[in-house]
Amino acid sequence: MSHDPSRQLPPGVSRAQAYEASQDAGINPSSNDTIASVIARRYGRRDVLKGLLAGTALAAAGTGLAAAGNSLPAAAETPSRFHFKEISHGVDRTHHVAEGYDVDVVIRWGDPVSADAPAFDPYNQSAEAQRKQFGYNNDYTAFMPLPLGSNNGNHGLLFVNHEYTNEELMFPGLGRQDTKEAAFAGMTADLVAIEMAAHGLSVVEIQKNPAGKWQVLRGKYNRRIDGIGSLCDVTGPVAGHPRLRTKADPGGRSVIGTLNNCAGGVTPWGTVLSGEENFHGYFWGKLDTESAEARNHKRYGVPDNWYAWGKYVDRFDIAKEPNEPNRFGWVVELDPYDPTATPKKRTALGRFKHEGATVTLAADNRVVVYTGDDERFEYVYRFVSAGRFDPANRAANMNLLDSGTLYVARYNADGSGEWLPLLHGQGPLTVANGFESQADVLIEARRAADLLGATKMDRPEEIEVNPKTGKVYAIMTNNSRRKADQLDAANTRAANEWGQIVEMVPTGNDHAASRFAWSLLLQAGDPNDPKVAGKYHAGTSANGWFACPDNAVFDSQGRFWVGTDQGEAWAKASGTADGIWAVETEGPQRGLSKMFYRNPVGAEICGPTFAPDDRTLFVAVQHPAADGGEKFTQSGKGSTFEDPATRWPDFNEKMPPRPSVIAITKRGGGVLGS
Ligand code: FEO
Ligand code: CA
Ligand code: CA
Ligand code: CA
């Protein structure tokens, strides 16, 4: 996400600076080796700075970085796996896609979800209406075929996360309020309630009509899970723990809402996982420094005062309800096929700022979930279930995520890596270090990982598994705060504004193995600027490179499609609006990248998902107009409801811009990129 907390900041602080600040919310205080010292010991500082990682340091991993180099063949010499004509970098008020493809809006903020939902009227919005309508800032999407268990690419359930809200774009009359006081003054109890209702999840039934266009049906499956009234169960080792108990929930097992749902994953038994990411931003108030939660909240950046919720709703004021933040930051599981199902916060997967939760199976059918903690210098995690997936018994799989082991990754300089278990009583995770039980380890997963010596990464976003090769791709989006003395083999650049993609190969191709080999698939940013040192296949064109990879997806053929989120920094990072690039991961063209789709100004790419037949690519276009649209507003300042950088997708003078899920299809039918 690239939340815009600028309205709550003092005058003169830019929106980009505001987000930069928010990304330091939970500063990692550990002195964990960043590998800098390891690699410096081994290869010497000069070699690190020269980019030795592309050669010696990574050679052990078997696949060196696809750096621009003379030894790699030109693109024309080997056939591409992606057949489309590349589009250009650029930025304007609408979207662009490769020639021969269509972009259609499937559902927008405010569109009816439930059968009794009122029509959208942004001038007379209410929480009651919003609870029945599609939420704001669509992020992760999952396509769940109907019927359950089928591979139907024409009919299914669209599951969508609604990550956060942009008040200045949602509500008329707020304008841009450049101080925290002014922003909170502009918010009322009613507007806060609408915001809370616009968070959470949506499930909508969708079907392709005879013309090949997706339509939303308003049948029995459609539902909203929101941040204001939807109860979620807490399950696993932390359920009922005293640190989760509040006045409203003395049992510590039932939480109102799920918040900041970013990316997610689909389980083999047909449920969806959703990661609660930047939960710290919802809290305000002052915690007693003597409080038992003071150290914990500081490590997660709680409170961060992004919203006025705490002014009207006591549980978001940590002075009144110090345990409420412990009830967020989990992975949530929902069965979209059961419209009465209660979402479950699966605490065995740990508490941190989960970007997503990507599911695969170990060799013995234990369930493996990869999940990144998206903040500067945070970690990459993996969960392995205790029980095994049973393809013949759906009911037996439904609570597999409640017991198992959480691990955190260490990336060694020689291209090897290891998974360090977060197990109470093992190593430093002891009572002496403030962990009374496994519940404490999971609630304070970051501190546990600090003590284990995990590798501090450049903001881990989505992690994807290639269904054809089993290789794992962990996406680091950027880290402008990394300093020259904090470089390591996996995080190679100081003031890294562009990100990199780390490829991980589990030992024996078993996702439960304790070790893996790793290398860099590519280093994002401009490959032609020596100061940036972007590294791709040499055949990558002037439009083929990108900055700040974030959400990505493999199609069923094992082809990689990568989306970007540059936030306010897009002009500096790349000069192009965010988009989707097709990236080769195997063979002589490994590291070759081609631009396929481009967003309207101010929007980031979220939730790319293929229908099972690879004939539709769903994409969540998040916060159109919001990020860095100043050149496109009449005022020359940031976007507001009245003066947005774009009114995509409606282009109606009465309508604000609306976050929307789009469907990209090949005109006349066919597999994308064929
Ligand atoms: Fe919500 Fe890390 O993006
Ligand atoms: Ca992001
Ligand atoms: Ca993201
Ligand atoms: Ca986002």
PDB file of N, CA and C in Angstrom, residues 556-617:
ATOM      1  N   SER A 556      -1.231 -20.186 -15.186  1.00  0.00           N
ATOM      2  CA  SER A 556      -1.150 -21.638 -14.986  1.00  0.00           C
ATOM      3  C   SER A 556      -0.007 -22.265 -15.784  1.00  0.00           C
ATOM      4  N   GLN A 557       0.522 -21.507 -16.759  1.00  0.00           N
ATOM      5  CA  GLN A 557       1.668 -22.021 -17.505  1.00  0.00           C
ATOM      6  C   GLN A 557       2.991 -21.720 -16.824  1.00  0.00           C
ATOM      7  N   GLY A 558       2.933 -21.012 -15.698  1.00  0.00           N
ATOM      8  CA  GLY A 558       4.169 -20.665 -15.007  1.00  0.00           C
ATOM      9  C   GLY A 558       4.831 -19.421 -15.565  1.00  0.00           C
ATOM     10  N   ARG A 559       4.034 -18.536 -16.158  1.00  0.00           N
ATOM     11  CA  ARG A 559       4.591 -17.259 -16.628  1.00  0.00           C
ATOM     12  C   ARG A 559       4.304 -16.189 -15.581  1.00  0.00           C
ATOM     13  N   PHE A 560       5.262 -15.291 -15.398  1.00  0.00           N
ATOM     14  CA  PHE A 560       5.250 -14.348 -14.266  1.00  0.00           C
ATOM     15  C   PHE A 560       4.791 -12.968 -14.735  1.00  0.00           C
ATOM     16  N   TRP A 561       3.813 -12.389 -14.034  1.00  0.00           N
ATOM     17  CA  TRP A 561       3.284 -11.061 -14.346  1.00  0.00           C
ATOM     18  C   TRP A 561       3.433 -10.219 -13.085  1.00  0.00           C
ATOM     19  N   VAL A 562       4.152  -9.124 -13.200  1.00  0.00           N
ATOM     20  CA  VAL A 562       4.553  -8.349 -12.023  1.00  0.00           C
ATOM     21  C   VAL A 562       3.954  -6.944 -12.074  1.00  0.00           C
ATOM     22  N   GLY A 563       3.287  -6.532 -10.997  1.00  0.00           N
ATOM     23  CA  GLY A 563       2.718  -5.194 -10.896  1.00  0.00           C
ATOM     24  C   GLY A 563       3.554  -4.313  -9.977  1.00  0.00           C
ATOM     25  N   THR A 564       3.392  -2.999 -10.135  1.00  0.00           N
ATOM     26  CA  THR A 564       4.211  -2.065  -9.357  1.00  0.00           C
ATOM     27  C   THR A 564       3.363  -1.136  -8.486  1.00  0.00           C
ATOM     28  N   ASP A 565       4.018  -0.621  -7.440  1.00  0.00           N
ATOM     29  CA  ASP A 565       3.444   0.385  -6.533  1.00  0.00           C
ATOM     30  C   ASP A 565       4.559   1.352  -6.149  1.00  0.00           C
ATOM     31  N   GLN A 566       4.668   2.419  -6.937  1.00  0.00           N
ATOM     32  CA  GLN A 566       5.745   3.384  -6.664  1.00  0.00           C
ATOM     33  C   GLN A 566       5.313   4.475  -5.696  1.00  0.00           C
ATOM     34  N   GLY A 567       4.013   4.552  -5.415  1.00  0.00           N
ATOM     35  CA  GLY A 567       3.529   5.590  -4.516  1.00  0.00           C
ATOM     36  C   GLY A 567       3.792   6.968  -5.092  1.00  0.00           C
ATOM     37  N   GLU A 568       4.000   7.917  -4.183  1.00  0.00           N
ATOM     38  CA  GLU A 568       4.225   9.311  -4.579  1.00  0.00           C
ATOM     39  C   GLU A 568       5.494   9.466  -5.414  1.00  0.00           C
ATOM     40  N   ALA A 569       6.378   8.486  -5.319  1.00  0.00           N
ATOM     41  CA  ALA A 569       7.715   8.649  -5.892  1.00  0.00           C
ATOM     42  C   ALA A 569       7.798   8.235  -7.353  1.00  0.00           C
ATOM     43  N   TRP A 570       6.669   8.023  -8.016  1.00  0.00           N
ATOM     44  CA  TRP A 570       6.738   7.431  -9.352  1.00  0.00           C
ATOM     45  C   TRP A 570       7.577   8.257 -10.331  1.00  0.00           C
ATOM     46  N   ALA A 571       7.452   9.591 -10.259  1.00  0.00           N
ATOM     47  CA  ALA A 571       8.163  10.406 -11.251  1.00  0.00           C
ATOM     48  C   ALA A 571       9.668  10.230 -11.098  1.00  0.00           C
ATOM     49  N   LYS A 572      10.097  10.131  -9.858  1.00  0.00           N
ATOM     50  CA  LYS A 572      11.522   9.977  -9.581  1.00  0.00           C
ATOM     51  C   LYS A 572      11.987   8.539  -9.831  1.00  0.00           C
ATOM     52  N   ALA A 573      11.137   7.587  -9.474  1.00  0.00           N
ATOM     53  CA  ALA A 573      11.562   6.189  -9.559  1.00  0.00           C
ATOM     54  C   ALA A 573      11.631   5.693 -10.999  1.00  0.00           C
ATOM     55  N   SER A 574      10.684   6.141 -11.844  1.00  0.00           N
ATOM     56  CA  SER A 574      10.651   5.584 -13.203  1.00  0.00           C
ATOM     57  C   SER A 574      10.112   6.563 -14.236  1.00  0.00           C
ATOM     58  N   GLY A 575       9.295   7.513 -13.834  1.00  0.00           N
ATOM     59  CA  GLY A 575       8.658   8.412 -14.798  1.00  0.00           C
ATOM     60  C   GLY A 575       7.420   7.836 -15.444  1.00  0.00           C
ATOM     61  N   THR A 576       7.110   6.580 -15.168  1.00  0.00           N
ATOM     62  CA  THR A 576       5.892   5.993 -15.710  1.00  0.00           C
ATOM     63  C   THR A 576       4.899   5.731 -14.582  1.00  0.00           C
ATOM     64  N   ALA A 577       3.619   5.758 -14.946  1.00  0.00           N
ATOM     65  CA  ALA A 577       2.602   5.301 -14.002  1.00  0.00           C
ATOM     66  C   ALA A 577       2.851   3.826 -13.694  1.00  0.00           C
ATOM     67  N   ASP A 578       2.258   3.349 -12.623  1.00  0.00           N
ATOM     68  CA  ASP A 578       2.386   1.933 -12.281  1.00  0.00           C
ATOM     69  C   ASP A 578       1.773   1.060 -13.370  1.00  0.00           C
ATOM     70  N   GLY A 579       2.257  -0.157 -13.472  1.00  0.00           N
ATOM     71  CA  GLY A 579       1.765  -1.043 -14.513  1.00  0.00           C
ATOM     72  C   GLY A 579       2.059  -2.497 -14.220  1.00  0.00           C
ATOM     73  N   ILE A 580       1.824  -3.320 -15.250  1.00  0.00           N
ATOM     74  CA  ILE A 580       2.098  -4.757 -15.166  1.00  0.00           C
ATOM     75  C   ILE A 580       3.103  -5.112 -16.253  1.00  0.00           C
ATOM     76  N   TRP A 581       4.131  -5.818 -15.848  1.00  0.00           N
ATOM     77  CA  TRP A 581       5.160  -6.261 -16.767  1.00  0.00           C
ATOM     78  C   TRP A 581       5.201  -7.799 -16.777  1.00  0.00           C
ATOM     79  N   ALA A 582       5.431  -8.361 -17.950  1.00  0.00           N
ATOM     80  CA  ALA A 582       5.584  -9.806 -18.100  1.00  0.00           C
ATOM     81  C   ALA A 582       7.071 -10.123 -17.986  1.00  0.00           C
ATOM     82  N   VAL A 583       7.421 -11.004 -17.068  1.00  0.00           N
ATOM     83  CA  VAL A 583       8.832 -11.239 -16.749  1.00  0.00           C
ATOM     84  C   VAL A 583       9.180 -12.711 -16.963  1.00  0.00           C
ATOM     85  N   GLU A 584      10.214 -12.948 -17.769  1.00  0.00           N
ATOM     86  CA  GLU A 584      10.693 -14.323 -17.979  1.00  0.00           C
ATOM     87  C   GLU A 584      11.486 -14.769 -16.754  1.00  0.00           C
ATOM     88  N   THR A 585      11.236 -15.993 -16.311  1.00  0.00           N
ATOM     89  CA  THR A 585      11.959 -16.487 -15.135  1.00  0.00           C
ATOM     90  C   THR A 585      12.903 -17.647 -15.451  1.00  0.00           C
ATOM     91  N   GLU A 586      12.749 -18.240 -16.634  1.00  0.00           N
ATOM     92  CA  GLU A 586      13.533 -19.436 -16.959  1.00  0.00           C
ATOM     93  C   GLU A 586      14.240 -19.260 -18.301  1.00  0.00           C
ATOM     94  N   GLY A 587      15.268 -20.066 -18.500  1.00  0.00           N
ATOM     95  CA  GLY A 587      15.903 -20.159 -19.807  1.00  0.00           C
ATOM     96  C   GLY A 587      16.752 -18.958 -20.143  1.00  0.00           C
ATOM     97  N   PRO A 588      17.168 -18.877 -21.415  1.00  0.00           N
ATOM     98  CA  PRO A 588      18.109 -17.828 -21.812  1.00  0.00           C
ATOM     99  C   PRO A 588      17.541 -16.421 -21.670  1.00  0.00           C
ATOM    100  N   GLN A 589      16.222 -16.290 -21.619  1.00  0.00           N
ATOM    101  CA  GLN A 589      15.642 -14.952 -21.495  1.00  0.00           C
ATOM    102  C   GLN A 589      15.333 -14.567 -20.048  1.00  0.00           C
ATOM    103  N   ARG A 590      15.744 -15.380 -19.112  1.00  0.00           N
ATOM    104  CA  ARG A 590      15.501 -15.076 -17.701  1.00  0.00           C
ATOM    105  C   ARG A 590      15.863 -13.624 -17.395  1.00  0.00           C
ATOM    106  N   GLY A 591      14.915 -12.928 -16.759  1.00  0.00           N
ATOM    107  CA  GLY A 591      15.164 -11.530 -16.408  1.00  0.00           C
ATOM    108  C   GLY A 591      14.727 -10.549 -17.477  1.00  0.00           C
ATOM    109  N   LEU A 592      14.171 -11.045 -18.601  1.00  0.00           N
ATOM    110  CA  LEU A 592      13.633 -10.150 -19.640  1.00  0.00           C
ATOM    111  C   LEU A 592      12.224  -9.731 -19.237  1.00  0.00           C
ATOM    112  N   SER A 593      11.948  -8.444 -19.383  1.00  0.00           N
ATOM    113  CA  SER A 593      10.699  -7.886 -18.883  1.00  0.00           C
ATOM    114  C   SER A 593      10.055  -7.026 -19.964  1.00  0.00           C
ATOM    115  N   LYS A 594       8.720  -7.097 -20.061  1.00  0.00           N
ATOM    116  CA  LYS A 594       7.975  -6.370 -21.111  1.00  0.00           C
ATOM    117  C   LYS A 594       6.741  -5.730 -20.513  1.00  0.00           C
ATOM    118  N   MET A 595       6.459  -4.479 -20.888  1.00  0.00           N
ATOM    119  CA  MET A 595       5.312  -3.783 -20.294  1.00  0.00           C
ATOM    120  C   MET A 595       4.013  -4.177 -21.002  1.00  0.00           C
ATOM    121  N   PHE A 596       3.010  -4.570 -20.201  1.00  0.00           N
ATOM    122  CA  PHE A 596       1.747  -5.084 -20.742  1.00  0.00           C
ATOM    123  C   PHE A 596       0.578  -4.143 -20.510  1.00  0.00           C
ATOM    124  N   TYR A 597       0.540  -3.518 -19.344  1.00  0.00           N
ATOM    125  CA  TYR A 597      -0.633  -2.719 -18.933  1.00  0.00           C
ATOM    126  C   TYR A 597      -0.143  -1.535 -18.106  1.00  0.00           C
ATOM    127  N   ARG A 598      -0.887  -0.414 -18.202  1.00  0.00           N
ATOM    128  CA  ARG A 598      -0.518   0.782 -17.429  1.00  0.00           C
ATOM    129  C   ARG A 598      -1.749   1.369 -16.759  1.00  0.00           C
ATOM    130  N   ASN A 599      -1.594   1.798 -15.533  1.00  0.00           N
ATOM    131  CA  ASN A 599      -2.681   2.352 -14.729  1.00  0.00           C
ATOM    132  C   ASN A 599      -2.930   3.824 -15.042  1.00  0.00           C
ATOM    133  N   PRO A 600      -4.136   4.318 -14.715  1.00  0.00           N
ATOM    134  CA  PRO A 600      -4.351   5.763 -14.707  1.00  0.00           C
ATOM    135  C   PRO A 600      -3.491   6.421 -13.621  1.00  0.00           C
ATOM    136  N   VAL A 601      -3.284   7.725 -13.747  1.00  0.00           N
ATOM    137  CA  VAL A 601      -2.420   8.461 -12.814  1.00  0.00           C
ATOM    138  C   VAL A 601      -2.876   8.261 -11.367  1.00  0.00           C
ATOM    139  N   GLY A 602      -1.888   8.101 -10.498  1.00  0.00           N
ATOM    140  CA  GLY A 602      -2.167   8.063  -9.062  1.00  0.00           C
ATOM    141  C   GLY A 602      -2.575   6.725  -8.516  1.00  0.00           C
ATOM    142  N   ALA A 603      -2.700   5.699  -9.364  1.00  0.00           N
ATOM    143  CA  ALA A 603      -3.185   4.386  -8.925  1.00  0.00           C
ATOM    144  C   ALA A 603      -2.040   3.397  -8.843  1.00  0.00           C
ATOM    145  N   GLU A 604      -2.135   2.459  -7.927  1.00  0.00           N
ATOM    146  CA  GLU A 604      -1.172   1.363  -7.901  1.00  0.00           C
ATOM    147  C   GLU A 604      -1.842   0.086  -8.388  1.00  0.00           C
ATOM    148  N   ILE A 605      -0.980  -0.857  -8.797  1.00  0.00           N
ATOM    149  CA  ILE A 605      -1.457  -2.173  -9.234  1.00  0.00           C
ATOM    150  C   ILE A 605      -1.577  -3.074  -8.016  1.00  0.00           C
ATOM    151  N   CYS A 606      -2.742  -3.657  -7.824  1.00  0.00           N
ATOM    152  CA  CYS A 606      -2.931  -4.636  -6.760  1.00  0.00           C
ATOM    153  C   CYS A 606      -3.627  -5.879  -7.332  1.00  0.00           C
ATOM    154  N   GLY A 607      -3.459  -6.977  -6.606  1.00  0.00           N
ATOM    155  CA  GLY A 607      -4.289  -8.155  -6.791  1.00  0.00           C
ATOM    156  C   GLY A 607      -4.385  -8.770  -8.169  1.00  0.00           C
ATOM    157  N   PRO A 608      -3.313  -8.823  -8.970  1.00  0.00           N
ATOM    158  CA  PRO A 608      -3.470  -9.506 -10.259  1.00  0.00           C
ATOM    159  C   PRO A 608      -3.795 -10.993 -10.055  1.00  0.00           C
ATOM    160  N   THR A 609      -4.826 -11.462 -10.732  1.00  0.00           N
ATOM    161  CA  THR A 609      -5.297 -12.841 -10.573  1.00  0.00           C
ATOM    162  C   THR A 609      -5.794 -13.360 -11.918  1.00  0.00           C
ATOM    163  N   PHE A 610      -5.387 -14.551 -12.293  1.00  0.00           N
ATOM    164  CA  PHE A 610      -5.901 -15.150 -13.523  1.00  0.00           C
ATOM    165  C   PHE A 610      -7.102 -16.036 -13.227  1.00  0.00           C
ATOM    166  N   ALA A 611      -8.079 -16.025 -14.131  1.00  0.00           N
ATOM    167  CA  ALA A 611      -9.083 -17.082 -14.128  1.00  0.00           C
ATOM    168  C   ALA A 611      -8.353 -18.378 -14.480  1.00  0.00           C
ATOM    169  N   PRO A 612      -8.912 -19.547 -14.090  1.00  0.00           N
ATOM    170  CA  PRO A 612      -8.180 -20.809 -14.275  1.00  0.00           C
ATOM    171  C   PRO A 612      -7.813 -21.097 -15.735  1.00  0.00           C
ATOM    172  N   ASP A 613      -8.544 -20.507 -16.686  1.00  0.00           N
ATOM    173  CA  ASP A 613      -8.241 -20.761 -18.099  1.00  0.00           C
ATOM    174  C   ASP A 613      -7.250 -19.749 -18.677  1.00  0.00           C
ATOM    175  N   ASP A 614      -6.712 -18.875 -17.851  1.00  0.00           N
ATOM    176  CA  ASP A 614      -5.742 -17.850 -18.281  1.00  0.00           C
ATOM    177  C   ASP A 614      -6.321 -16.902 -19.331  1.00  0.00           C
ATOM    178  N   ARG A 615      -7.660 -16.853 -19.451  1.00  0.00           N
ATOM    179  CA  ARG A 615      -8.266 -15.989 -20.459  1.00  0.00           C
ATOM    180  C   ARG A 615      -8.757 -14.664 -19.874  1.00  0.00           C
ATOM    181  N   THR A 616      -8.686 -14.533 -18.563  1.00  0.00           N
ATOM    182  CA  THR A 616      -8.987 -13.245 -17.923  1.00  0.00           C
ATOM    183  C   THR A 616      -7.921 -12.970 -16.886  1.00  0.00           C
ATOM    184  N   LEU A 617      -7.417 -11.743 -16.888  1.00  0.00           N
ATOM    185  CA  LEU A 617      -6.551 -11.275 -15.806  1.00  0.00           C
ATOM    186  C   LEU A 617      -7.323 -10.200 -15.045  1.00  0.00           C
TER     187      LEU A 617
END
